Short mmCIF file of C-alpha atoms in Angstrom, two decimals:
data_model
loop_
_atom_site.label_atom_id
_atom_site.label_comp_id
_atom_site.label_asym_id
_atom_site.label_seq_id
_atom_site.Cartn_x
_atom_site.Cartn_y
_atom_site.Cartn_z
CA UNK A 1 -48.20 -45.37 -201.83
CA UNK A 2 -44.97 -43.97 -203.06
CA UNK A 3 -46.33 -42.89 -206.39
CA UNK A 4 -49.65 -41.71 -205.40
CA UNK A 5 -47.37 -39.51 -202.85
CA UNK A 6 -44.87 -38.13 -205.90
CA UNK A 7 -48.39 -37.41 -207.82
CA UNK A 8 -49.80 -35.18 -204.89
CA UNK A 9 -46.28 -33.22 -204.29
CA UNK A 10 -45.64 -33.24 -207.85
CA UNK A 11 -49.22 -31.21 -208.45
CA UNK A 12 -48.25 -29.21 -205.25
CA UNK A 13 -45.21 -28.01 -206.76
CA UNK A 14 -46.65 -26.64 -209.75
CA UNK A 15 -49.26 -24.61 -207.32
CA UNK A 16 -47.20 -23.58 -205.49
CA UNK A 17 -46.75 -20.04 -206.14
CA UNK A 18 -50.74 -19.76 -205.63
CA UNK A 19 -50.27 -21.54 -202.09
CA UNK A 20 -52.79 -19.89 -199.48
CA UNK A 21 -51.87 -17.04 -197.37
CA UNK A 22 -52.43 -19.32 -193.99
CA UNK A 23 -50.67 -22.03 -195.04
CA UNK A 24 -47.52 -19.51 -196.09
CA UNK A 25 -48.02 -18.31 -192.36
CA UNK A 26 -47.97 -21.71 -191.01
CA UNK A 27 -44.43 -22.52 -192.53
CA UNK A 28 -43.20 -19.24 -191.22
CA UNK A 29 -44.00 -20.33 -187.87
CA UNK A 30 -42.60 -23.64 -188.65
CA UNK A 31 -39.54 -21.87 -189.61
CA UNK A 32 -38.95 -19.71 -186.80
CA UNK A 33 -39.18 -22.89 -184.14
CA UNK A 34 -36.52 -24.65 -186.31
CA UNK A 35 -34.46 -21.50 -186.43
CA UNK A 36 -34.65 -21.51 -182.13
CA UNK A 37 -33.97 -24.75 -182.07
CA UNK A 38 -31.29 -24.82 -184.36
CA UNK A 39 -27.97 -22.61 -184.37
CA UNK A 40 -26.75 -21.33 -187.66
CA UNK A 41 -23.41 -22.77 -189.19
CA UNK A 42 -24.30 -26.31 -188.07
CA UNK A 43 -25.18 -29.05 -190.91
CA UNK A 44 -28.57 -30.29 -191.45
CA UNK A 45 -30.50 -32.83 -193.61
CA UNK A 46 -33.92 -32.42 -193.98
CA UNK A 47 -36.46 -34.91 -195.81
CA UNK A 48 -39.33 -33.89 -197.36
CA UNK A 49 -37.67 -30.57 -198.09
CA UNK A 50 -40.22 -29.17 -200.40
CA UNK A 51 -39.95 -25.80 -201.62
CA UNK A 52 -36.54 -25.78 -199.77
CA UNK A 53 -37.79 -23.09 -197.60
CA UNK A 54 -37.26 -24.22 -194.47
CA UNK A 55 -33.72 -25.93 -195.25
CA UNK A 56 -32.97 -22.48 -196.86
CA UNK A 57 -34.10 -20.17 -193.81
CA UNK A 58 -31.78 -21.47 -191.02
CA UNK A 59 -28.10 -20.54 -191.83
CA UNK A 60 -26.37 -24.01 -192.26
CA UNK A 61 -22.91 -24.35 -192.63
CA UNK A 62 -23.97 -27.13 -195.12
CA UNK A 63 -28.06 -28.00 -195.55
CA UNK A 64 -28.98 -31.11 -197.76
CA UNK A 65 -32.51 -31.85 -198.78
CA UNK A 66 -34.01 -35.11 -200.03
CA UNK A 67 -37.78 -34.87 -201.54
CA UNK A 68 -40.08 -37.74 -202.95
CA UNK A 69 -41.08 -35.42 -205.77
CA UNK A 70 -38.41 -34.39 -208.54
CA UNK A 71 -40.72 -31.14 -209.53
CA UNK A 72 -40.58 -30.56 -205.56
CA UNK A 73 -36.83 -30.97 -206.20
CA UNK A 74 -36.78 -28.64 -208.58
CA UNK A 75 -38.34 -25.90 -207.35
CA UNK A 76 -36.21 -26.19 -204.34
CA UNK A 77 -32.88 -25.68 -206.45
CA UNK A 78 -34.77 -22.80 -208.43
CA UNK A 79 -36.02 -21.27 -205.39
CA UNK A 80 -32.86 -21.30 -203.01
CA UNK A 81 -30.21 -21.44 -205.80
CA UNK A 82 -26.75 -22.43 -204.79
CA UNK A 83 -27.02 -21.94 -200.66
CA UNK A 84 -28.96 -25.97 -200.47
CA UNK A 85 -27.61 -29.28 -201.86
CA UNK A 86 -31.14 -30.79 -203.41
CA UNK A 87 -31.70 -34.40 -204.38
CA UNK A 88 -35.04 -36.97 -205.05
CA UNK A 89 -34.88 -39.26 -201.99
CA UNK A 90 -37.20 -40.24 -199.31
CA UNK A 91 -36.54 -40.78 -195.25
CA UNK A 92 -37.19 -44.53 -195.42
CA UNK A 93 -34.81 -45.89 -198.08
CA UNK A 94 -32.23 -42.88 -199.22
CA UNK A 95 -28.78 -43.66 -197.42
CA UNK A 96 -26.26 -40.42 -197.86
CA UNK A 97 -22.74 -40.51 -196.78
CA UNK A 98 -21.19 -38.98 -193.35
CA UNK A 99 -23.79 -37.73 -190.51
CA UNK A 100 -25.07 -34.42 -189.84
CA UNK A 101 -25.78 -32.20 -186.81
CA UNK A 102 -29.23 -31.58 -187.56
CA UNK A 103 -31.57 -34.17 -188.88
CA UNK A 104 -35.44 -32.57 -189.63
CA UNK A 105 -38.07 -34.65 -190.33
CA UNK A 106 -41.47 -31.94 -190.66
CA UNK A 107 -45.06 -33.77 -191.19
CA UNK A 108 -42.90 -36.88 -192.80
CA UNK A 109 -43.62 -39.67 -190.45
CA UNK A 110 -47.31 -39.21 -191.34
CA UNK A 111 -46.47 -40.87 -194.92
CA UNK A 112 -44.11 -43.33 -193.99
CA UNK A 113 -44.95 -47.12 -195.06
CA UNK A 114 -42.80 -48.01 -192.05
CA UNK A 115 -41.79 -45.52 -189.49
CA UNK A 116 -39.49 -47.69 -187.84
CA UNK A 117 -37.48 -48.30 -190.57
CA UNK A 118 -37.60 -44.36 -191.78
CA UNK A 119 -36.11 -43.84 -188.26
CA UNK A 120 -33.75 -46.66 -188.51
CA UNK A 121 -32.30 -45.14 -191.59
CA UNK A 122 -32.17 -41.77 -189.81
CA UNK A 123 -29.44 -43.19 -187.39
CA UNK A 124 -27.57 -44.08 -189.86
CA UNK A 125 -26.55 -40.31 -190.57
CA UNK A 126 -26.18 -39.22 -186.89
CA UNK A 127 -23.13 -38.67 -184.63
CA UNK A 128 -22.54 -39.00 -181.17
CA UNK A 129 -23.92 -34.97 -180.50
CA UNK A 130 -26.69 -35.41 -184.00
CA UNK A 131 -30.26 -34.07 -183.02
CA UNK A 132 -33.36 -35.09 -184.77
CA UNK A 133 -36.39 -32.73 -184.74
CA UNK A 134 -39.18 -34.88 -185.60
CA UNK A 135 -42.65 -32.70 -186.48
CA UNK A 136 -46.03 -34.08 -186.80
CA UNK A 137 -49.61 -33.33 -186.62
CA UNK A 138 -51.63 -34.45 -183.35
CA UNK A 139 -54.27 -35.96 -183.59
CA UNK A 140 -56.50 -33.87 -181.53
CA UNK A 141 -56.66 -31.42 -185.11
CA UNK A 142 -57.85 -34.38 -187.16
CA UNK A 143 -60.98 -33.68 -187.33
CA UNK A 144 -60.61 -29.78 -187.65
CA UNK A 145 -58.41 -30.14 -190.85
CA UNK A 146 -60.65 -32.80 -191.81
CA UNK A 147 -63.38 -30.21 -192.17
CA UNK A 148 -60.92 -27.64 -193.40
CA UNK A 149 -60.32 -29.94 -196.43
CA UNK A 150 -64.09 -30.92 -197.11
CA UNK A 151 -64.98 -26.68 -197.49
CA UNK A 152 -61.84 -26.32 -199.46
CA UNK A 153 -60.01 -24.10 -197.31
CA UNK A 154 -56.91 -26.92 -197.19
CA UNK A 155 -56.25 -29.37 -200.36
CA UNK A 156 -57.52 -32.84 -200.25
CA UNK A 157 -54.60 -35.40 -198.36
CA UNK A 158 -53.06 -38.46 -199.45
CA UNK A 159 -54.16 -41.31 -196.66
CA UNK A 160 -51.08 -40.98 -194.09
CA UNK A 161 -50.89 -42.26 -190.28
CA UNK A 162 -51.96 -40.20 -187.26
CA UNK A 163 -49.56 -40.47 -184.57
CA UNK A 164 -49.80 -39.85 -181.16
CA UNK A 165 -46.94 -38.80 -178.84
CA UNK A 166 -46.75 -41.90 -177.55
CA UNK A 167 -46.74 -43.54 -180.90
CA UNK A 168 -43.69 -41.45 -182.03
CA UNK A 169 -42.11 -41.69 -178.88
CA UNK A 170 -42.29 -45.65 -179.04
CA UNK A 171 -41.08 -45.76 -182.70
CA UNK A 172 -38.09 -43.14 -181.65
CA UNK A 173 -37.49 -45.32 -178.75
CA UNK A 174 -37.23 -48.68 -181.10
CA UNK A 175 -35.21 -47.21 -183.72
CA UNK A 176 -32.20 -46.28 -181.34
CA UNK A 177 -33.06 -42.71 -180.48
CA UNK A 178 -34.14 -41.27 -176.85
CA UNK A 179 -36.31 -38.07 -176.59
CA UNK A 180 -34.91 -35.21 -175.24
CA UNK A 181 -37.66 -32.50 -175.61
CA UNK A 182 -41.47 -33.20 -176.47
CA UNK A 183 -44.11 -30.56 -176.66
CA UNK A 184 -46.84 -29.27 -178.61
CA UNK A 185 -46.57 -25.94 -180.94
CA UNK A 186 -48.74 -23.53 -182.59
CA UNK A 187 -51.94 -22.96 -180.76
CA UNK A 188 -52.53 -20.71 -183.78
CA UNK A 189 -51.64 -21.87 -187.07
CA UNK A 190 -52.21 -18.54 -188.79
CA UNK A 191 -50.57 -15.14 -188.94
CA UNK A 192 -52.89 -12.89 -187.07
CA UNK A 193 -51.28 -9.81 -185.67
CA UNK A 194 -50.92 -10.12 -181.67
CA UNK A 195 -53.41 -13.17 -181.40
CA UNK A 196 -51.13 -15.56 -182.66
CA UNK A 197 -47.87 -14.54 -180.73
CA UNK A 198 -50.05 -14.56 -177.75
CA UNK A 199 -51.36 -18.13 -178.17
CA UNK A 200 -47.85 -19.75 -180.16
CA UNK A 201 -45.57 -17.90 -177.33
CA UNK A 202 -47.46 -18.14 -174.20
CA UNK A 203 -50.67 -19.86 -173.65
CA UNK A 204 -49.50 -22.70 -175.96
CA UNK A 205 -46.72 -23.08 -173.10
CA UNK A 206 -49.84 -23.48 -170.49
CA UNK A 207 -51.16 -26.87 -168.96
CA UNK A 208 -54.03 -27.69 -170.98
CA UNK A 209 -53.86 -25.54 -173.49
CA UNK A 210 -50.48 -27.20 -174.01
CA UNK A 211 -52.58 -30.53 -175.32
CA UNK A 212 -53.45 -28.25 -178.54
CA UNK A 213 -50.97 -27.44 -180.40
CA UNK A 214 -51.63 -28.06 -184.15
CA UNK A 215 -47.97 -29.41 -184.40
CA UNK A 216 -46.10 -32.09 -182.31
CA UNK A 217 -42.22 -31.48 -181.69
CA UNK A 218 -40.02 -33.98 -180.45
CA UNK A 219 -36.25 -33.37 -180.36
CA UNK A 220 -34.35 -36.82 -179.83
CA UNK A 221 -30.60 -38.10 -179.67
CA UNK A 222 -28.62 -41.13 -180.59
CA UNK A 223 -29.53 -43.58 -177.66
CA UNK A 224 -26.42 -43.79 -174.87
CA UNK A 225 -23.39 -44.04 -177.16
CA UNK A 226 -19.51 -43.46 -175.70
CA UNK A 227 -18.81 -40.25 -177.06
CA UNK A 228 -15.37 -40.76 -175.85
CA UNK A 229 -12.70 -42.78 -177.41
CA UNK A 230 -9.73 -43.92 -175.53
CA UNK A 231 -8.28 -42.46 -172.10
CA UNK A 232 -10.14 -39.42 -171.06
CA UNK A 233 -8.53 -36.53 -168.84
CA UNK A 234 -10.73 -34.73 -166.50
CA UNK A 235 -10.24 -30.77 -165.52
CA UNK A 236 -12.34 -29.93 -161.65
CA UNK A 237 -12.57 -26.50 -161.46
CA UNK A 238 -12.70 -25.40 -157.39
CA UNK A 239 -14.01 -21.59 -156.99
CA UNK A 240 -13.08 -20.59 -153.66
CA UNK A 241 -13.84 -17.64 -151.21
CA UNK A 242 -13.25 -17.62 -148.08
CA UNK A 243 -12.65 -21.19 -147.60
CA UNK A 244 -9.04 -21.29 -146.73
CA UNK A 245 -9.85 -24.35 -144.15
CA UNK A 246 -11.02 -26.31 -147.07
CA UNK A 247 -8.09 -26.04 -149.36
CA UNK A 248 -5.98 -29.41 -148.47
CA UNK A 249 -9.15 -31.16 -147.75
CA UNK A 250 -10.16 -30.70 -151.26
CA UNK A 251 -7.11 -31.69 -152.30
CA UNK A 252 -6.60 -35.12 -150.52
CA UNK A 253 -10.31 -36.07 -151.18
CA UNK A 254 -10.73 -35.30 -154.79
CA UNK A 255 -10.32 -38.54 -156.41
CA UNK A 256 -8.71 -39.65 -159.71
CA UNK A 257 -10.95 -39.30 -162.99
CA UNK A 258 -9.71 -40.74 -166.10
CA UNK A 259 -6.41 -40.93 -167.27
CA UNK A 260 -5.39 -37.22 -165.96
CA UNK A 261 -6.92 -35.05 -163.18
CA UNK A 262 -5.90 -31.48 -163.44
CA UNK A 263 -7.58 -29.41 -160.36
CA UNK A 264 -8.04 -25.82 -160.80
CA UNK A 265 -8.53 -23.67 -157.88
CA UNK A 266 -9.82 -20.03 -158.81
CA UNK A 267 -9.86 -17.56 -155.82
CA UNK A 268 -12.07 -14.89 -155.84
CA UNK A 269 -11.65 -11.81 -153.81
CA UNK A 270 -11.69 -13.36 -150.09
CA UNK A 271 -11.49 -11.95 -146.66
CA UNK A 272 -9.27 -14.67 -144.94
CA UNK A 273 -6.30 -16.01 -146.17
CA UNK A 274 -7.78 -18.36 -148.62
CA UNK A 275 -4.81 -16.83 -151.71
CA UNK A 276 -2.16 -17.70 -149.51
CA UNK A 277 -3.57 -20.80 -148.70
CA UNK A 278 -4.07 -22.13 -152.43
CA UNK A 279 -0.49 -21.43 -153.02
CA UNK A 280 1.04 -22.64 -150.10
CA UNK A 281 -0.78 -25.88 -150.29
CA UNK A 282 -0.39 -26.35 -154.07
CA UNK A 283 3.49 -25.59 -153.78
CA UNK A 284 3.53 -28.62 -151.45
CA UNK A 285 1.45 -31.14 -152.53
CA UNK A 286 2.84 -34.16 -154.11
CA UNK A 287 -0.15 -36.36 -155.25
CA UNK A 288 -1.20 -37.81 -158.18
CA UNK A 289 -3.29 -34.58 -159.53
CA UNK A 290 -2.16 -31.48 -161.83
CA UNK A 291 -2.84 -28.87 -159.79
CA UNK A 292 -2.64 -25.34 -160.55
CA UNK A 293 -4.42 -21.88 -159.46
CA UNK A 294 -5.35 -18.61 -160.47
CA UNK A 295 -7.78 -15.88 -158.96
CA UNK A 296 -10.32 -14.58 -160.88
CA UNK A 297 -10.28 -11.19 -162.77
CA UNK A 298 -13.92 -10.01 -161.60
CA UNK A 299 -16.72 -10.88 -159.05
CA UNK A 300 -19.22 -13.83 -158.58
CA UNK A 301 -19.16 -17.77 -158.82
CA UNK A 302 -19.79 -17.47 -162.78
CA UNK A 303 -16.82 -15.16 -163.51
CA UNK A 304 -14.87 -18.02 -161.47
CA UNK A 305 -15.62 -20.72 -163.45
CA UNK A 306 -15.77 -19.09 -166.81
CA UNK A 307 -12.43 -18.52 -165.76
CA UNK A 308 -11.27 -21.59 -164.73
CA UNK A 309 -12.83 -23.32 -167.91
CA UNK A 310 -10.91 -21.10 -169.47
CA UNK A 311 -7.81 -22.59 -168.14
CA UNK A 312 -8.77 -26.16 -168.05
CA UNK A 313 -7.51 -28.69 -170.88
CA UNK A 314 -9.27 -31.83 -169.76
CA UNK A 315 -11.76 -33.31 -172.26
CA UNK A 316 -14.46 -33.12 -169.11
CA UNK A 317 -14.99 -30.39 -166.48
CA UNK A 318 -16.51 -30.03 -163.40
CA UNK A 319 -17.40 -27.58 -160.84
CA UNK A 320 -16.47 -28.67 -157.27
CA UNK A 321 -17.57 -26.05 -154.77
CA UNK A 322 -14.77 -25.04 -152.07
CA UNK A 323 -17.33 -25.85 -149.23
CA UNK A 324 -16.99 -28.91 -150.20
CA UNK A 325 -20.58 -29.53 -149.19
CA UNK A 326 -21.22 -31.63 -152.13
CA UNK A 327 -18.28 -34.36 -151.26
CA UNK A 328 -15.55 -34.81 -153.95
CA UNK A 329 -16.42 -38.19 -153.53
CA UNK A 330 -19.48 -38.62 -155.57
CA UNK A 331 -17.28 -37.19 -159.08
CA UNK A 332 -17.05 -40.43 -160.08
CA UNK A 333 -20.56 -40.94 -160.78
CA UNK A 334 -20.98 -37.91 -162.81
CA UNK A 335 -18.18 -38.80 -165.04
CA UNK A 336 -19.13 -42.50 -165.58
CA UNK A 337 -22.54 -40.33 -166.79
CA UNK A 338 -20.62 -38.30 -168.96
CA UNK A 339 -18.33 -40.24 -170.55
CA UNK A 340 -20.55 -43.04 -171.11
CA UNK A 341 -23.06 -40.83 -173.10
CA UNK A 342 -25.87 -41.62 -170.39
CA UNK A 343 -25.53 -37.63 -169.63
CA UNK A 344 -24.88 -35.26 -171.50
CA UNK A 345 -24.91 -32.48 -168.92
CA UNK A 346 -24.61 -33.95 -164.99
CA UNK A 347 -26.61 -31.85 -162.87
CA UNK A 348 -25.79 -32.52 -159.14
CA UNK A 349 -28.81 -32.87 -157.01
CA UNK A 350 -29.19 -32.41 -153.02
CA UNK A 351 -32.70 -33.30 -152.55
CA UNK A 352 -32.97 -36.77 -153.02
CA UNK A 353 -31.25 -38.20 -150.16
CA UNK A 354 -31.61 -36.91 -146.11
CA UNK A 355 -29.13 -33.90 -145.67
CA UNK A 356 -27.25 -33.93 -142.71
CA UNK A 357 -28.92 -31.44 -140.09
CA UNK A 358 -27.33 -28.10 -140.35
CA UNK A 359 -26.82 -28.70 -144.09
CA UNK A 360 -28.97 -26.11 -145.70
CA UNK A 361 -31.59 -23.88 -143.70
CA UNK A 362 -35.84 -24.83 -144.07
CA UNK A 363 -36.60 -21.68 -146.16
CA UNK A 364 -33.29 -22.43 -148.75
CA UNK A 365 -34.96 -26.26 -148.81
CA UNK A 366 -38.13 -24.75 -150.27
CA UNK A 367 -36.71 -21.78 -152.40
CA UNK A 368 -34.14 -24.95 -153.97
CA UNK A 369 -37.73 -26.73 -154.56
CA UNK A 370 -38.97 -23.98 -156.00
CA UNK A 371 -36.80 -23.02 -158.02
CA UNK A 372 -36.47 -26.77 -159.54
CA UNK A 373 -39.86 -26.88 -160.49
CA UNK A 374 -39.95 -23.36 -162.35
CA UNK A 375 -36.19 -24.87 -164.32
CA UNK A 376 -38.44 -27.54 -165.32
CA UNK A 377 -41.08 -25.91 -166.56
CA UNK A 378 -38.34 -23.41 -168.63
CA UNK A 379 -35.96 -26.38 -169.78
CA UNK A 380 -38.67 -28.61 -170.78
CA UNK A 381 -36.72 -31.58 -168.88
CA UNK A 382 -36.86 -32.91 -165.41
CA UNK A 383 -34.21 -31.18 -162.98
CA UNK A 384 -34.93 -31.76 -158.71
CA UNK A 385 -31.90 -29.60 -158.06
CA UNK A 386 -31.08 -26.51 -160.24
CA UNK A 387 -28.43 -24.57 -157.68
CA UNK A 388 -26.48 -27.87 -156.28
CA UNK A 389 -22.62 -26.74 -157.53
CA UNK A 390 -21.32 -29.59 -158.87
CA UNK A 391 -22.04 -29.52 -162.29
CA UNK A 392 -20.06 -31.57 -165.09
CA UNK A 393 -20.22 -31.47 -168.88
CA UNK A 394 -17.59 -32.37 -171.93
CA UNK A 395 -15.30 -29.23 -173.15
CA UNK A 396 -16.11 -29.45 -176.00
CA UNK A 397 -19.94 -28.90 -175.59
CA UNK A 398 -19.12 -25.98 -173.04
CA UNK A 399 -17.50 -24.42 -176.27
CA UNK A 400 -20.35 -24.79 -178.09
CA UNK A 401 -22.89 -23.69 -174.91
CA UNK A 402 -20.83 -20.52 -174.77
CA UNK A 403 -21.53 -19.22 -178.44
CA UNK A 404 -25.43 -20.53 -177.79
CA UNK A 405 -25.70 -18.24 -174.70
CA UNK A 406 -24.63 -15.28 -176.14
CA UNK A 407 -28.08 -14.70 -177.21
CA UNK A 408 -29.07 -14.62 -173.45
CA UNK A 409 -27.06 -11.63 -172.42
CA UNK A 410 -24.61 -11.22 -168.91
CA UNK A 411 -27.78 -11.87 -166.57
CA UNK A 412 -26.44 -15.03 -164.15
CA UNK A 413 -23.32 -13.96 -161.40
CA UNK A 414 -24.12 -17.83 -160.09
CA UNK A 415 -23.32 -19.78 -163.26
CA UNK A 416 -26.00 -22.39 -162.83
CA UNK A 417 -28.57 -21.32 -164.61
CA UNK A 418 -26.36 -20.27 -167.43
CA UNK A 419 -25.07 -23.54 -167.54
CA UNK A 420 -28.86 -25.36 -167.52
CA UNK A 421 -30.00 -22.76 -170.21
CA UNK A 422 -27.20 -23.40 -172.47
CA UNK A 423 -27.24 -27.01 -171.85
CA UNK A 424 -31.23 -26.92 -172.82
CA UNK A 425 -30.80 -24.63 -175.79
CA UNK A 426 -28.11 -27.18 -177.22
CA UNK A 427 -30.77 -30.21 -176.65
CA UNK A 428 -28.22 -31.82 -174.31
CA UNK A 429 -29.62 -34.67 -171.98
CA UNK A 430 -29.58 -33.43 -168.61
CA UNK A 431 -29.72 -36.03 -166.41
CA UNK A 432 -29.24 -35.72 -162.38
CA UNK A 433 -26.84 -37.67 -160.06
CA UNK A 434 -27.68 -37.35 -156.57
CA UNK A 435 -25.34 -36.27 -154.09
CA UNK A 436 -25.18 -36.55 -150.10
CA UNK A 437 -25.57 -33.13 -149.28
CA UNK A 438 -22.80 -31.79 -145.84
CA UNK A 439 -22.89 -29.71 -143.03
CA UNK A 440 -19.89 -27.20 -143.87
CA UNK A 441 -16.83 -28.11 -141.26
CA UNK A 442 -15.01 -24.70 -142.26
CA UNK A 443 -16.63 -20.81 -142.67
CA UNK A 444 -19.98 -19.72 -143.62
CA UNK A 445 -22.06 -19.83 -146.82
CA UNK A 446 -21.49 -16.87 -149.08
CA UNK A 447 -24.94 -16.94 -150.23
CA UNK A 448 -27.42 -14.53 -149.05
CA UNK A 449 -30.72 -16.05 -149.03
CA UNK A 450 -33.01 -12.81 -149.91
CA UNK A 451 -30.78 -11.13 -151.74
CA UNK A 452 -29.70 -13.78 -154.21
CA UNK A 453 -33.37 -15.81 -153.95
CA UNK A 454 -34.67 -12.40 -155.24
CA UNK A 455 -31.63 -12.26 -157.88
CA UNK A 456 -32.42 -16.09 -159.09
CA UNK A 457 -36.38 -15.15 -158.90
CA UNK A 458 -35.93 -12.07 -161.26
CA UNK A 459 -33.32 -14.90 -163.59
CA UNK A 460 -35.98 -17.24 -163.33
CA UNK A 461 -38.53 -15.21 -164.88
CA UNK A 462 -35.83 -13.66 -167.82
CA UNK A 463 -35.60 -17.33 -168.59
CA UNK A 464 -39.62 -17.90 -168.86
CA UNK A 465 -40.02 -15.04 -171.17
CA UNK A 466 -37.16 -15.83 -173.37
CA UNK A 467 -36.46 -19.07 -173.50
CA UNK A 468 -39.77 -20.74 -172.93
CA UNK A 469 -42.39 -17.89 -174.29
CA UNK A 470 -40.08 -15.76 -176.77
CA UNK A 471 -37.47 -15.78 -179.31
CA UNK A 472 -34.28 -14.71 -178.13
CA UNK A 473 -32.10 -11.55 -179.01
CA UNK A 474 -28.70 -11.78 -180.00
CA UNK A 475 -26.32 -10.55 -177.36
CA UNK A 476 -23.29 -11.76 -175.67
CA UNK A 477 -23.22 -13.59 -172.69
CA UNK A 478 -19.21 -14.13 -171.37
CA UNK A 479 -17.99 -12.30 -168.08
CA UNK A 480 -16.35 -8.73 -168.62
CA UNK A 481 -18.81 -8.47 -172.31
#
């Protein structure tokens, strides 16, 4: 099959600069996904490079591609010169040295003599934090481009496999990978002026219409690896207004993570003597934590723990509301997720176990419900809980979430969602840990339920029509930008 495949690339490559105006439309498209889903400066490896197009439109700090077909090879180097390393190889057998961020694999899998092993060898070149974008045709267009090819308005095809979702997600599954994202794309293959952005932005994003798309996306990660090596420290990052009865309590209760605990307490402009408090109680304690404090230079929960990240030098953090409503005592869990490589991002959730009665009002119940189905719909993974505070992630993948959500602007005072976004952009496994969900023994909640349920409505939506429907601009996204 190999050399009837080199034969058909090999003639593609010396058509190629008569290609069809739909099918240069279609890789256009295909390029602009890649480039959302794919941050520039990273490194990436694609196979099946072609033309070098794709590998040559997304900014890599390094971008390597491997091609079947040594004319494809060469118009690759011609066409993107010196920015792309370019080499005859193929996905199944081809072993390169050192691992990548970015592995893309775009309508390969379709001539693969064995999948499994094409996806085996694909491991071999990932790290801990590698994501493979998978893209293949579903099979629901078969027959379509089957009668696209008989009136000659598409080439003839080499014989290659039709996968289903299932299929690929199986064969990921096998070869030591775990899906992360999985949708459909491209309602509208071709370039048509307002039509297509309609149907490849929007409707595409639609139930049903989301069984269409021409091409099938899957983003997937090395299966659960430790992404940690050796004793880990741990940085908990307490915002706190108005909660100067909680201040010792969250001290004695906030258990030991890792090697090191450093717990940061970040007052923010309160009414009671919560300041005083902090320092008073941190001056005296004597237990087996760092502990240090600082209040934050502007207003709302995200300037607090922007700030308090900022401070932090554990290799994980976590956010451990003052109100201490989400006990201290289930951190443990979300750092056995973390640094185990089960999570990536550990999303507290309130809503799977009974709250205690006076925990959180009927109408907050259903906007939190609410508002977890719409996050899931926008984030393309499951989340139950999207507002629960404790929230817990590596440093070193905050860094990186910081530069990706730039491009979302200074629209969150809360944090959580800019947290969720950036974790989604960066195709990090959220996962939730559920949490036993308190009655407050000290002060009130400083959430207003109309006034903020109307701010996270009007962030909900920003969210749907950039993230999910749109491209996104470039703008910064760090308190006090």
């Amino acid at each position: 099959m190999s050399e009837e495949l080199i034969r058909h690339f090999n003639d593609r490559a010396d058509r190629q600069p008569a290609d069809s105006w739909w099918r240069r439309g279609y890789h256009r498209q295909i390029l602009a996904i890649h480039r959302h889903r794919i941050p520039p400066g990273e490194t990436v490896l694609e196979w099946g490079c072609g033309d070098g197009a794709l590998l040559g439109g997304l900014a890599a700090s390094r971008a390597v591609g491997l091609d079947l077909s040594d004319r494809m090879v060469a118009l690759a180097r011609k066409s993107q010169g010196d920015t792309c390393e370019f080499a005859q190889g193929d996905m199944q057998g081809t072993r390169l040295e050192g691992t990548f961020d970015h592995l893309i694999s775009c309508m390969v899998s379709g001539y693969q003599t064995d999948i499994q092993a094409a996806l085996e060898n694909a491991r071999l070149h990932a790290h801990p934090r590698t994501r493979l974008h998978l893209t293949s045709l579903n099979t629901v267009w078969k027959p379509i481009l089957r009668l696209c090819e008989k009136i000659g308005l598409i080439s003839p095809q080499p014989q290659t496999n039709w996968l289903s979702r299932d299929d690929l997600e199986n064969l990921l599954e096998l070869a030591g990978w775990e899906v992360v994202l999985s949708r459909t794309e491209q309602l509208c293959p071709l370039d048509i002026p307002l039509l297509s952005t309609f149907c490849n932005r929007f409707l595409v994003r639609l139930p049903v219409f989301n069984w269409f798309g021409l091409s099938l996306m899957l983003t997937a990660r090395p299966r659960t690896v430790p992404v940690l090596d050796g004793a880990v420290s741990c940085s908990v990052i307490v915002p706190v207004r108005n909660e100067a009865g909680n201040i010792r309590a969250a001290l004695e209760r906030i258990p030991v993570l890792g090697r090191r605990t450093e717990v940061i307490f970040v007052e923010g402009n309160s009414k009671d003597d919560t300041w005083e408090t902090v320092r008073r109680e941190c001056a005296a304690y004597t237990g087996p934590h760092l502990v240090s404090f600082c209040q934050q230079p502007g207003k709302g929960k995200w300037d607090a723990v922007f700030t308090g990240f900022a401070r932090a030098t554990g290799d994980v953090l976590v956010i451990q509301d003052g109100d201490l409503t989400a006990p201290p005592e289930d951190l443990p869990k979300f750092f056995e997720a973390v640094t185990s490589g089960r999570a990536e991002f550990a999303n507290g959730s309130r809503l799977v176990y009974p709250m205690e009665q006076g925990a959180m009002r009927f109408l907050n119940l259903l906007g939190n419900k609410f508002f977890a189905m719409a996050l899931t719909f926008v984030l393309g993974q499951p989340v139950k809980d999207s507002l629960c505070g404790t929230k817990m992630l590596l440093r070193r993948d905050y860094q990186r979430l910081l530069l990706r959500i730039r491009e979302l602007g200074d629209f969150d005072p809360f944090g959580d969602f800019n947290l969720l976004f950036g974790s989604a952009l960066l195709n990090l496994r959220i996962r939730d840990i559920p949490v036993r969900y308190r009655d407050r023994t000290y002060g009130e909640t400083n959430i207003s339920r109309w006034k903020h349920g109307l701010m996270l409505l009007r962030m909900t939506c920003f969210a749907a029509i950039h993230i999910r429907f749109f491209r996104l601009r470039g703008r910064a996204a760090t308190p006090g930008s």
